[in-house]
Amino acid sequence: MRRVTIDPITRLEGHGKIDIFLNDAGNVDRAYYQIPELRGFEVFSLGRPAEDMPQITSRICGVCPTAHHMAGTKALDALYNVEPPPAAKKVRELIYNTFMLEDHALHVYVLGGPDFIVGPSAPKELRNIIGVINTVGLDVGKKVIGMRRRLREFIAYAGGKVVHPVFGLPGGVAKPIAPDEADRLKQLAQDGLDFALFTLQVFNDIVLGNKDYVSLITSDMFTHKTYYMGLVDEQNRVNFYDGNIRVVDPNGKQFARFPVQQYTDYIAEHVEPWSYVKFCYLKPIGWKGFVDGEGSGVYAAAPLARLNAAESMATPKAQKAREVFFNVLGGRPVHHTLANHWARVIEMIQAAERMLELAHDPDITSRDIRVLPTRKPTVGIGVVEAPRGTLIHHYETDEKGLITRANLIVATQNNSARIAMSVDKAAKGLIHEGKVDDGLLNTIEMAFRAYDPCNACATHSLPGRMPMELRLRTANGKVIETLRR
Amino acid sequence: MTRPLILALGNDLIGDDAAGLLAAREVQRHSANPVDVVETAAGGFALLDHLEHRTHVLILDTIVTGARPAGTLVEMTPEELGSVPGSSPHTAGLPETIALAHRLEIPFPSVITILALEIAPAMTIGAPLSPEIAQALPSMAHRARAIIDSWYASG
């Protein structure tokens, strides 16, 4: 057996490594997607005041601090058994939808989008934001950067800090939206919606207008028939900020619908000796390995999963886009991993529409923004839909509010088994008789980029470029060939 | 020349990853010349917000190559950091950010110097600084001050 190692060293996301084991015929026996995970969170948390957790957890990640801050804040609501006033919930939801729009836009244009906007077979050095601008025009590039800046400025205003927000408090928020800021917000939300609809048009023109791209999206190589998870409101509509967790089976039928307080009844973690990652699976079904189908507990989260898990979007323009999505891709649920990119654009529309609704809601300027907690803390569990999937914070404290136990289910963890399956499937589809080329690396990257994975994202070391290293090894580990770019 | 900016990248919860932040604080305490310091755990295009409209920026960060002993100080220009890479699985890197700024004609620093300490991968929340990095920090701060002083000397 030979071993192929792909070792992408990238800024922020830590060091991923893909080990591909070849059999004697040179075909793939098994591919392993290995990622180091941050360690020590629980130990670090012990004995700290629970009130510090939304700040501490938001500092874990430089990419989605708002999601951690919000999940942590909601866990504190539950910990102190306090219900925030309606105005506070609306301010939180407003900030959160702004964050979702900004984060999704970044992924669409900068991270995942280049695969399609520039093209999956384009040279790697062109598949980046510069390639996107060259394809769609300089004005679009300026529009993307300008919109991102305005959205972040609003988050900075409302949230206290852009990178590590401080607005969430148990029982409410630190401040309302000032009336003059609300007027500016209305314009921002409208511009954000126009931008999201423009993005859908770009996607329609460039991706859906190209039958080769549609074939790629729907190809078997990027397809897994798994369960799907997402937060839904009372009418089973997609909700990023609050609601019940809904899970549908590979046929789209509801499998479970539960409040986050019951998450340990439904979500369990499987450990493999070759990975630091804990692979989440559906506890009532059990861990049956890295396989799909109704009998396997593997499930997915993030945009595609959210659309699959809900009965509809919560806003009209997003719902219209969702209907086209399912019509084109053969009905709900859609099992094609690369459809995450399209689903992400549809979620941009919902985030912008919800922003616009809340911008016009007079409650966001109300001074009634906090109920002070008075009860003894015990256990608090909070959930939001992070851009990359369902995010759960679970804190337990002593009666002084000092942490005695802390557990996080981070968004990407929900997808970790499915990501491993995607990498394995791509490798099996593209390595035959020992022949490995650059196209393999691109395809595997595309497979896991669609999930927008967020692994070990708190470290920030350079180099800032992404050398890909692929090593062919003999069964005893000797390197017989190394490919780099 | 605008007032120089030290852009310190890292996460102060994660041991050696905080090296750039700690060195920046040291420079700010002892620099003979005025300097702005921004600490951030963000990366990619979020850095544009700090770089725009500056003329001279010193980036303090850590680097993981595995090719040098931990604690080795590395000084680079953005060009030396690498050409524009393909899109990363998760976020854009500094070279891509700089290329984007040029493409969009965003007012951008004419001088960017990167000073980075080689570290072993830092993956443990709450970890202390390793002895190698603790020992190397003064030399990083010393070199950073010298760079700032040289910018003032050359006007």
XYZ file of C-alpha atoms in Angstrom, chain A residues 161-350:
190
model
C -16.254 45.967 18.562
C -16.078 44.454 15.108
C -13.829 41.540 15.857
C -14.907 40.719 19.380
C -18.371 42.083 20.082
C -19.427 42.987 23.597
C -23.103 43.838 23.195
C -24.663 40.657 24.585
C -25.525 40.489 28.287
C -27.559 37.908 30.164
C -31.128 39.133 29.881
C -30.564 41.629 27.095
C -28.103 43.855 25.297
C -25.815 46.701 26.297
C -27.549 49.412 24.274
C -30.400 50.012 21.820
C -29.996 51.411 18.320
C -29.948 55.235 18.401
C -32.769 56.829 16.378
C -30.430 58.617 13.955
C -28.499 55.390 13.421
C -31.775 53.594 12.696
C -32.327 55.894 9.714
C -28.914 55.057 8.304
C -29.595 51.406 9.018
C -32.698 51.409 6.829
C -30.596 52.497 3.872
C -27.871 49.985 4.687
C -30.392 47.150 4.914
C -31.982 48.132 1.606
C -28.566 48.330 -0.049
C -27.696 44.987 1.542
C -30.811 43.421 0.049
C -30.062 44.893 -3.380
C -26.543 43.505 -3.058
C -27.807 40.042 -2.107
C -30.230 39.996 -5.044
C -27.430 41.172 -7.332
C -25.313 38.285 -6.028
C -28.094 35.840 -6.874
C -28.129 37.247 -10.383
C -24.356 36.781 -10.666
C -24.786 33.201 -9.512
C -27.624 32.598 -11.976
C -25.713 34.091 -14.908
C -22.327 32.547 -14.294
C -23.007 29.274 -12.528
C -26.484 28.172 -13.496
C -26.010 29.483 -17.014
C -23.167 27.014 -17.506
C -24.391 23.452 -17.875
C -20.937 22.081 -17.119
C -21.020 23.749 -13.715
C -24.508 22.403 -13.023
C -23.291 18.935 -13.991
C -20.388 19.305 -11.591
C -22.668 20.428 -8.753
C -24.975 17.467 -9.269
C -22.254 14.907 -9.950
C -22.093 11.802 -7.830
C -18.610 12.720 -6.639
C -20.064 15.588 -4.578
C -23.220 13.838 -3.395
C -24.023 12.233 -0.029
C -27.509 11.234 1.103
C -27.330 12.181 4.773
C -29.516 13.727 7.460
C -29.684 17.538 7.721
C -29.906 19.873 10.714
C -30.930 23.493 11.172
C -32.717 25.923 13.461
C -36.334 26.631 12.558
C -39.014 28.951 13.907
C -42.510 27.874 14.965
C -43.543 27.541 11.327
C -40.473 25.474 10.458
C -38.885 28.371 8.579
C -35.118 28.985 8.525
C -34.020 31.058 11.509
C -30.398 32.006 12.198
C -30.890 33.432 15.681
C -33.405 31.281 17.529
C -35.849 28.397 17.449
C -35.881 24.634 17.681
C -33.330 22.335 16.105
C -34.945 20.349 13.316
C -33.447 17.293 11.687
C -34.749 15.727 8.481
C -33.830 12.311 7.123
C -32.291 11.692 3.669
C -35.820 11.657 2.236
C -36.617 15.081 3.684
C -38.983 13.721 6.348
C -38.789 15.198 9.842
C -36.699 12.958 12.057
C -36.532 15.175 15.144
C -37.463 18.642 16.337
C -36.199 19.637 19.751
C -35.120 22.567 21.935
C -31.359 22.893 22.296
C -31.606 21.909 25.969
C -32.137 18.336 24.711
C -29.134 18.314 22.374
C -27.328 15.560 24.271
C -30.275 13.244 23.546
C -29.741 13.721 19.827
C -26.101 14.612 19.180
C -23.189 12.400 20.144
C -19.504 12.526 19.250
C -17.471 9.724 17.726
C -13.692 9.601 18.095
C -11.308 8.102 15.551
C -7.711 7.235 16.413
C -6.387 9.113 13.357
C -8.019 12.471 14.031
C -8.277 15.113 16.742
C -11.747 15.926 15.469
C -14.805 14.580 17.231
C -17.259 13.423 14.606
C -20.825 14.364 15.494
C -23.615 11.929 14.691
C -27.276 11.450 15.519
C -27.399 9.544 18.771
C -30.772 7.804 18.229
C -29.423 6.265 15.021
C -25.892 5.612 16.141
C -22.446 5.736 14.575
C -22.279 3.344 11.631
C -19.065 4.653 10.119
C -18.400 7.132 7.330
C -21.398 6.099 5.269
C -24.533 7.863 4.129
C -28.140 6.691 4.002
C -31.030 6.484 6.421
C -29.302 3.919 8.604
C -26.250 6.090 9.289
C -26.185 8.801 11.933
C -24.042 11.097 9.793
C -25.668 14.494 9.275
C -24.815 17.882 7.862
C -25.265 21.480 8.986
C -24.655 24.871 7.249
C -26.563 26.524 4.358
C -27.628 23.491 2.321
C -28.619 21.617 5.477
C -30.598 24.583 6.771
C -32.588 24.814 3.539
C -33.190 21.076 3.614
C -34.166 21.000 7.296
C -36.720 23.813 7.028
C -40.042 23.860 5.220
C -39.453 27.356 3.876
C -37.423 30.530 4.217
C -38.720 33.201 6.597
C -38.757 36.073 4.085
C -40.482 36.397 0.685
C -37.605 37.022 -1.731
C -35.477 34.323 -0.137
C -38.418 31.930 -0.317
C -38.832 32.653 -4.018
C -35.150 31.915 -4.572
C -35.468 28.731 -2.505
C -38.281 27.470 -4.720
C -36.092 27.866 -7.808
C -33.252 26.117 -5.976
C -35.277 23.001 -5.228
C -36.989 22.999 -8.631
C -33.673 23.053 -10.484
C -31.959 20.509 -8.235
C -34.774 17.970 -8.166
C -36.683 18.766 -4.988
C -36.016 18.711 -1.276
C -33.729 17.502 0.114
C -30.792 18.302 -2.112
C -27.776 16.110 -1.396
C -25.159 17.855 -3.533
C -22.405 19.343 -1.395
C -21.536 22.044 -3.929
C -25.118 23.320 -3.750
C -24.012 24.879 -0.460
C -22.727 27.816 -2.513
C -26.153 28.485 -3.998
C -27.891 27.961 -0.656
C -25.488 30.486 0.864
C -26.615 33.140 -1.620
C -30.262 32.430 -0.746
C -29.412 32.843 2.941
C -27.785 36.190 2.130
C -31.164 37.308 0.820
C -32.985 36.176 3.958
